[in-house]
CSV table of C-alpha atoms in Angstrom, one decimal:
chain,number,residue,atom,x,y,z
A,82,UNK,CA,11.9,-3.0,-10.5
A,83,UNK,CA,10.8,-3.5,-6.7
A,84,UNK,CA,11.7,-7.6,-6.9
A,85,UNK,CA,7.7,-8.2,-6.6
A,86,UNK,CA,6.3,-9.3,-10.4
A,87,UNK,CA,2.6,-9.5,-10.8
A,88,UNK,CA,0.6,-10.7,-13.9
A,89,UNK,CA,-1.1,-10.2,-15.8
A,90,UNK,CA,-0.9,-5.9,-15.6
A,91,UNK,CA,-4.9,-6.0,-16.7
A,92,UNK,CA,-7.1,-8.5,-16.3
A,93,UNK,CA,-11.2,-7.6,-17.9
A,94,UNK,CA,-13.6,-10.9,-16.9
A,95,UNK,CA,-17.1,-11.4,-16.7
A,96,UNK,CA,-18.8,-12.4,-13.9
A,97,UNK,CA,-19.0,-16.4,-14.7
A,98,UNK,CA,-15.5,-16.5,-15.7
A,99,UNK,CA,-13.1,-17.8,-13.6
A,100,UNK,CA,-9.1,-16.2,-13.6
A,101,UNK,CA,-6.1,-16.1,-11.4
A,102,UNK,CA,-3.7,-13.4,-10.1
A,103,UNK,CA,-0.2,-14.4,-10.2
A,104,UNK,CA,2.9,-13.1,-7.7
A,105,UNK,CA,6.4,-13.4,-7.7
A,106,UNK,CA,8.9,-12.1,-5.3
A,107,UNK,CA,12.4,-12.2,-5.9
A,108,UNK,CA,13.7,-10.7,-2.6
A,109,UNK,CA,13.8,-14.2,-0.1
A,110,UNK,CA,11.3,-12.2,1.8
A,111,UNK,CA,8.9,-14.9,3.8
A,112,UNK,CA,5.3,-12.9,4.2
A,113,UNK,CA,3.3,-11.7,1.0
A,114,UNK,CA,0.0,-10.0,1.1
A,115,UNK,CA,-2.6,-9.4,-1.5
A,116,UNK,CA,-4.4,-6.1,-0.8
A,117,UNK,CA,-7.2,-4.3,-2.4
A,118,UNK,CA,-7.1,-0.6,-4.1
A,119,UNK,CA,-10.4,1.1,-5.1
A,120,UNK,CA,-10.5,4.9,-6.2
A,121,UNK,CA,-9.9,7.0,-3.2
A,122,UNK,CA,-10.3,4.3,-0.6
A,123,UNK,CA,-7.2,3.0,1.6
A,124,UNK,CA,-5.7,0.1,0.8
A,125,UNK,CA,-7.4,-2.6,2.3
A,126,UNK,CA,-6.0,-5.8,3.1
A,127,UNK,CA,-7.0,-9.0,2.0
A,128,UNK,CA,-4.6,-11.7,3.2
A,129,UNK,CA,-1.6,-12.6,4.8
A,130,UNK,CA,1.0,-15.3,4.2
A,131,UNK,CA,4.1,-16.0,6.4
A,132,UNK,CA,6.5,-19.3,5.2
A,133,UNK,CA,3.6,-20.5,3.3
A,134,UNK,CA,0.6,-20.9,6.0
A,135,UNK,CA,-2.0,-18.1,6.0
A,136,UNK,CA,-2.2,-15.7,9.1
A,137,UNK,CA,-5.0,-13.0,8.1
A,138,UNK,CA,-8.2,-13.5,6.3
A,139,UNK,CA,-9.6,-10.1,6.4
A,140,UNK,CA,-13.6,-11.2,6.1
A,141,UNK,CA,-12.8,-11.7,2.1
A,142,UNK,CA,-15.4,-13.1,0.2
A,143,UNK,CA,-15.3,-16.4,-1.0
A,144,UNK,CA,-15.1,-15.7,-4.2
A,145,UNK,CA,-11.8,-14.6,-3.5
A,146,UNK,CA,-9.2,-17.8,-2.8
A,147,UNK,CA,-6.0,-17.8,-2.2
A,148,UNK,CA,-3.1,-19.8,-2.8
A,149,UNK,CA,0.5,-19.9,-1.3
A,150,UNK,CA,2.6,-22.8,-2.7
A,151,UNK,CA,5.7,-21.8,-1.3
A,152,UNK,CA,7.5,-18.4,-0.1
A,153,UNK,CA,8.2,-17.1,-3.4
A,154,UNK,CA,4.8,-17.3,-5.4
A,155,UNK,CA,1.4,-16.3,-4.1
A,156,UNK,CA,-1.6,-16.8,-6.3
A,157,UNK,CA,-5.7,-14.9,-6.0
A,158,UNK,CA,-7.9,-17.2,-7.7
A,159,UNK,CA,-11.0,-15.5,-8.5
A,160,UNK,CA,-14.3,-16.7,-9.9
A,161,UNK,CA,-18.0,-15.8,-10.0
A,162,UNK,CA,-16.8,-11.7,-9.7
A,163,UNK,CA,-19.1,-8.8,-8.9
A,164,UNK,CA,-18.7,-5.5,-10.4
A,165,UNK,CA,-17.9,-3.5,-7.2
A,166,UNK,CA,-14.9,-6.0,-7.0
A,167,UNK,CA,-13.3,-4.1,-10.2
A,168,UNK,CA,-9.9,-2.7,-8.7
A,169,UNK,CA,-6.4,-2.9,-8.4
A,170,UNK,CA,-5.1,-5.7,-6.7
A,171,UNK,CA,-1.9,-5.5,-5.4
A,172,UNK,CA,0.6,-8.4,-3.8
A,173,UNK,CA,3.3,-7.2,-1.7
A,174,UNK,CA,6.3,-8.8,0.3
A,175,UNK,CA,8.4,-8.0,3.8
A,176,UNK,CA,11.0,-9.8,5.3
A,177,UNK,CA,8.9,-11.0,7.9
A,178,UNK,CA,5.2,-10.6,8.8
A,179,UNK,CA,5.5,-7.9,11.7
A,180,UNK,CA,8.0,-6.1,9.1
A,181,UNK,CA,6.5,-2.7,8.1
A,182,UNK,CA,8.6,-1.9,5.0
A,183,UNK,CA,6.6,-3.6,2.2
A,184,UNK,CA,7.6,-4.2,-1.4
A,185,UNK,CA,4.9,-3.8,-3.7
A,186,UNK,CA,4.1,-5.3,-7.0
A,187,UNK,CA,2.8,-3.1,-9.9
A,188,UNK,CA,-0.8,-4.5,-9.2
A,189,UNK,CA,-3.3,-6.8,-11.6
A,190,UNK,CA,-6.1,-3.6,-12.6
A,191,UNK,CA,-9.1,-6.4,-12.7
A,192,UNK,CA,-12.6,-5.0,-14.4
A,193,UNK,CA,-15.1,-6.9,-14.1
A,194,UNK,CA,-18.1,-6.7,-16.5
B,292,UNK,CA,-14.2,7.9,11.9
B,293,UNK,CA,-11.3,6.5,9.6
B,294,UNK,CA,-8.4,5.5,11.7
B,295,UNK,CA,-6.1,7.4,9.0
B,296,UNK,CA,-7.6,10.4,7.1
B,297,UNK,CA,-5.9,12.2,4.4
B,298,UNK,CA,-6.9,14.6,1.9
B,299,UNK,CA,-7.2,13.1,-1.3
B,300,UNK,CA,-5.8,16.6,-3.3
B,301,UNK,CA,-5.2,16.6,-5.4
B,302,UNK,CA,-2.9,19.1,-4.6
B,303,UNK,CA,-1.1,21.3,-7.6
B,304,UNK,CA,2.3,23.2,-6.7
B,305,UNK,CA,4.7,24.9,-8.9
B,306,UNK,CA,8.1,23.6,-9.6
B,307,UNK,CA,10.3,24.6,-6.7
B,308,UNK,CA,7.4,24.9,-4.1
B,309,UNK,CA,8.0,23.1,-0.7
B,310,UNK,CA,5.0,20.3,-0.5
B,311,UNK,CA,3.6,20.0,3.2
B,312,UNK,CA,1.3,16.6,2.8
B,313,UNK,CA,-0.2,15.6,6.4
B,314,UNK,CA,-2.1,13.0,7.8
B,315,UNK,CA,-4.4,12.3,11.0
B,316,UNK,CA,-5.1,9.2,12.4
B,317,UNK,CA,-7.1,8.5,15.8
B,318,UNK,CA,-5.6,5.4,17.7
B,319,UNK,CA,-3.0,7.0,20.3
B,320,UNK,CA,-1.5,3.2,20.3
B,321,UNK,CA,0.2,3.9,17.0
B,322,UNK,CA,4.2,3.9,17.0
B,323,UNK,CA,5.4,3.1,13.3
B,324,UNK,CA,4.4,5.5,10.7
B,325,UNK,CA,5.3,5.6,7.3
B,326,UNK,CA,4.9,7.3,4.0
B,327,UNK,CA,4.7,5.7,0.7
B,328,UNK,CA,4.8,7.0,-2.9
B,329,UNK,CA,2.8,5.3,-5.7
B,330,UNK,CA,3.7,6.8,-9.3
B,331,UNK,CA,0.6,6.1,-11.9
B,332,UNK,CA,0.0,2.2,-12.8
B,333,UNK,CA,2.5,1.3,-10.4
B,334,UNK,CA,2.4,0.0,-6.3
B,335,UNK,CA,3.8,2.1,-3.6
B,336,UNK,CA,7.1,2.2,-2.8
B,337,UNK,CA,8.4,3.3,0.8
B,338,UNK,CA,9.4,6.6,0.8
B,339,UNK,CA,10.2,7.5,4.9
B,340,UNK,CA,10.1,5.2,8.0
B,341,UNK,CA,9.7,6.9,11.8
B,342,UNK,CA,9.4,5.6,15.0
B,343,UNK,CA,7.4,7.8,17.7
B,344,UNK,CA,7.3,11.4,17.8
B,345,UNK,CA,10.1,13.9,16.2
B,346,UNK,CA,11.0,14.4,12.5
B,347,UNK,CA,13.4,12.5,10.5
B,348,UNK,CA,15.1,13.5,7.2
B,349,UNK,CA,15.9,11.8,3.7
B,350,UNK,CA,17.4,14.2,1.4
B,351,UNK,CA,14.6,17.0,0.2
B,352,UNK,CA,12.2,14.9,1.9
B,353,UNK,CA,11.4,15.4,5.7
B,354,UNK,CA,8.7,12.8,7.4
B,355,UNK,CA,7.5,14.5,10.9
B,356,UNK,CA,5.5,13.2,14.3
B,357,UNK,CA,3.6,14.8,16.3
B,358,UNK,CA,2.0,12.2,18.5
B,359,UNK,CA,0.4,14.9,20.9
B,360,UNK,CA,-1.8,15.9,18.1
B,361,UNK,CA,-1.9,12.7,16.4
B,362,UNK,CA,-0.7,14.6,13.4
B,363,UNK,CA,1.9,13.2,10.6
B,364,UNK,CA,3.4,14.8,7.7
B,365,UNK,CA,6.2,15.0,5.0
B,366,UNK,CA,7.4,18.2,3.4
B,367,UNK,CA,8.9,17.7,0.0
B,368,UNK,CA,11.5,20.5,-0.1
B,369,UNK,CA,12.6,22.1,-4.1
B,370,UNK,CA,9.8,20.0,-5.6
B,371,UNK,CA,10.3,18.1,-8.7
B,372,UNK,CA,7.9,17.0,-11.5
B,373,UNK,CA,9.0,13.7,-10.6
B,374,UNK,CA,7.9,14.2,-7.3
B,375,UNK,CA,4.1,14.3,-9.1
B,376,UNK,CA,2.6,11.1,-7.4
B,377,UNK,CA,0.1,9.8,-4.6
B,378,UNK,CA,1.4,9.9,-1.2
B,379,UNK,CA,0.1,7.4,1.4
B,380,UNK,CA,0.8,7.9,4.5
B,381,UNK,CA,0.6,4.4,6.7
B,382,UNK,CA,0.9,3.4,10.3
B,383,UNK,CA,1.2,0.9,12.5
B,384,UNK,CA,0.5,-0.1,16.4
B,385,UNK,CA,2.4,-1.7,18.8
B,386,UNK,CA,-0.2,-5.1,19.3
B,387,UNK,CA,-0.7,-5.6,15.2
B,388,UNK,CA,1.6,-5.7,12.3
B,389,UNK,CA,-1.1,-4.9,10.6
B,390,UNK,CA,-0.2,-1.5,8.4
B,391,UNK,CA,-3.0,0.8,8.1
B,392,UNK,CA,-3.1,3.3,4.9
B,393,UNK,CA,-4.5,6.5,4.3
B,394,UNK,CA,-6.2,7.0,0.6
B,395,UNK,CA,-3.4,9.1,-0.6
B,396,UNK,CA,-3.0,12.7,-1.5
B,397,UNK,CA,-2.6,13.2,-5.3
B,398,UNK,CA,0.5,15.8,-5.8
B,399,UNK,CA,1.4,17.5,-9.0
B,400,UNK,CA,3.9,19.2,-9.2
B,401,UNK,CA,3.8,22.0,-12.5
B,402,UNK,CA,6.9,22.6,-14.4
């Protein structure tokens, strides 16, 4: 157990449906990330919290949104999906934001039909 | 051009074998790079952390930097089948925290 929970582990929507992505981190770190994982692409990064306010939109859609209520919890709202945006979506955590060693949750794997 | 390429494997060894995984990556700015291990259905987890140029060692596992080349690797030394995972290797530059990935090189490693 990395500290980092995510649920749910599988997430299957349609496009008109509206969900969330939940995070967790157990760790007191104070940056968490949501990042992207297709099929033999890098890891792309989505956004960027430190202590709550966000630092990094990485030209995510809008469909995508965000939510950081405090240090601990980090949320991914999502709602009118595409079907290119199936994937595994993964939160992470670091100590600080400049902090290279990241903690990774187990990801959400999202399919959207 | 990708600022970090890596073979995607996979990459199928015997038990025992040593495991040389490498990466390339283009920005000569680059000073952090690191290697991280994702086991199926689960995030990565950071396996080896080096600063700069020169190798550094963690047990069976040896991360090594050659900035001249632009050329990073990690030899898995005695191999394990529980060493059967993707490896991404990661770096990142002086002026960004930002950590950029490779897409992972699949290893399996045969009993």
């Amino acid at each position: 157990e990395t500290g980092v929970t995510q649920t749910p582990r599988h997430l299957v929507m349609g496009m008109t449906n509206k969900k969330s992505l939940k995070c967790e981190q157990h760790l007191g770190h104070n940056a968490m990330y949501w990042y992207k994982q297709s099929a033999k692409k890098p890891l792309e990064l989505m956004f960027v919290y430190n202590f709550k306010e966000q630092t990094e939109n990485n030209s995510v859609p809008s469909r995508f949104s965000p939510e950081c209520p405090n240090s601990s919890h980090l949320f991914l709202h999502l709602h009118t999906l595409q079907p290119e945006d199936s994937a595994l979506y993964l939160c992470a955590s670091s100590l600080e934001e400049s902090n290279e060693k990241l903690f990774f949750g187990s990801g959400t794997q999202l399919s959207v039909l | 051009q990708k600022e970090v390429e890596q073979d995607p494997g996979p990459l199928s060894v015997p038990e025992g074998a040593i495991v040389s995984l490498n990466c390339t990556y283009s920005n000569s700015a680059f000073q952090y790079f690191m290697w991280y291990r994702q086991y199926s259905r689960k995030g990565p987890e950071l396996l080896m952390y080096t600063y700069s140029s020169g190798n550094k060692e963690d047990g069976r596992f040896t991360a090594q930097v050659d900035k001249s080349s632009k050329y990073i690797s990690l030899f898995i030394r005695d191999s394990q089948p529980s060493d059967s995972a993707t490896y991404l290797c990661a770096t990142q530059g002086d002026s960004s925290y930002k950590l950029i990935f490779g897409s992972g090189t699949r290893l399996l490693v045969r009993p």
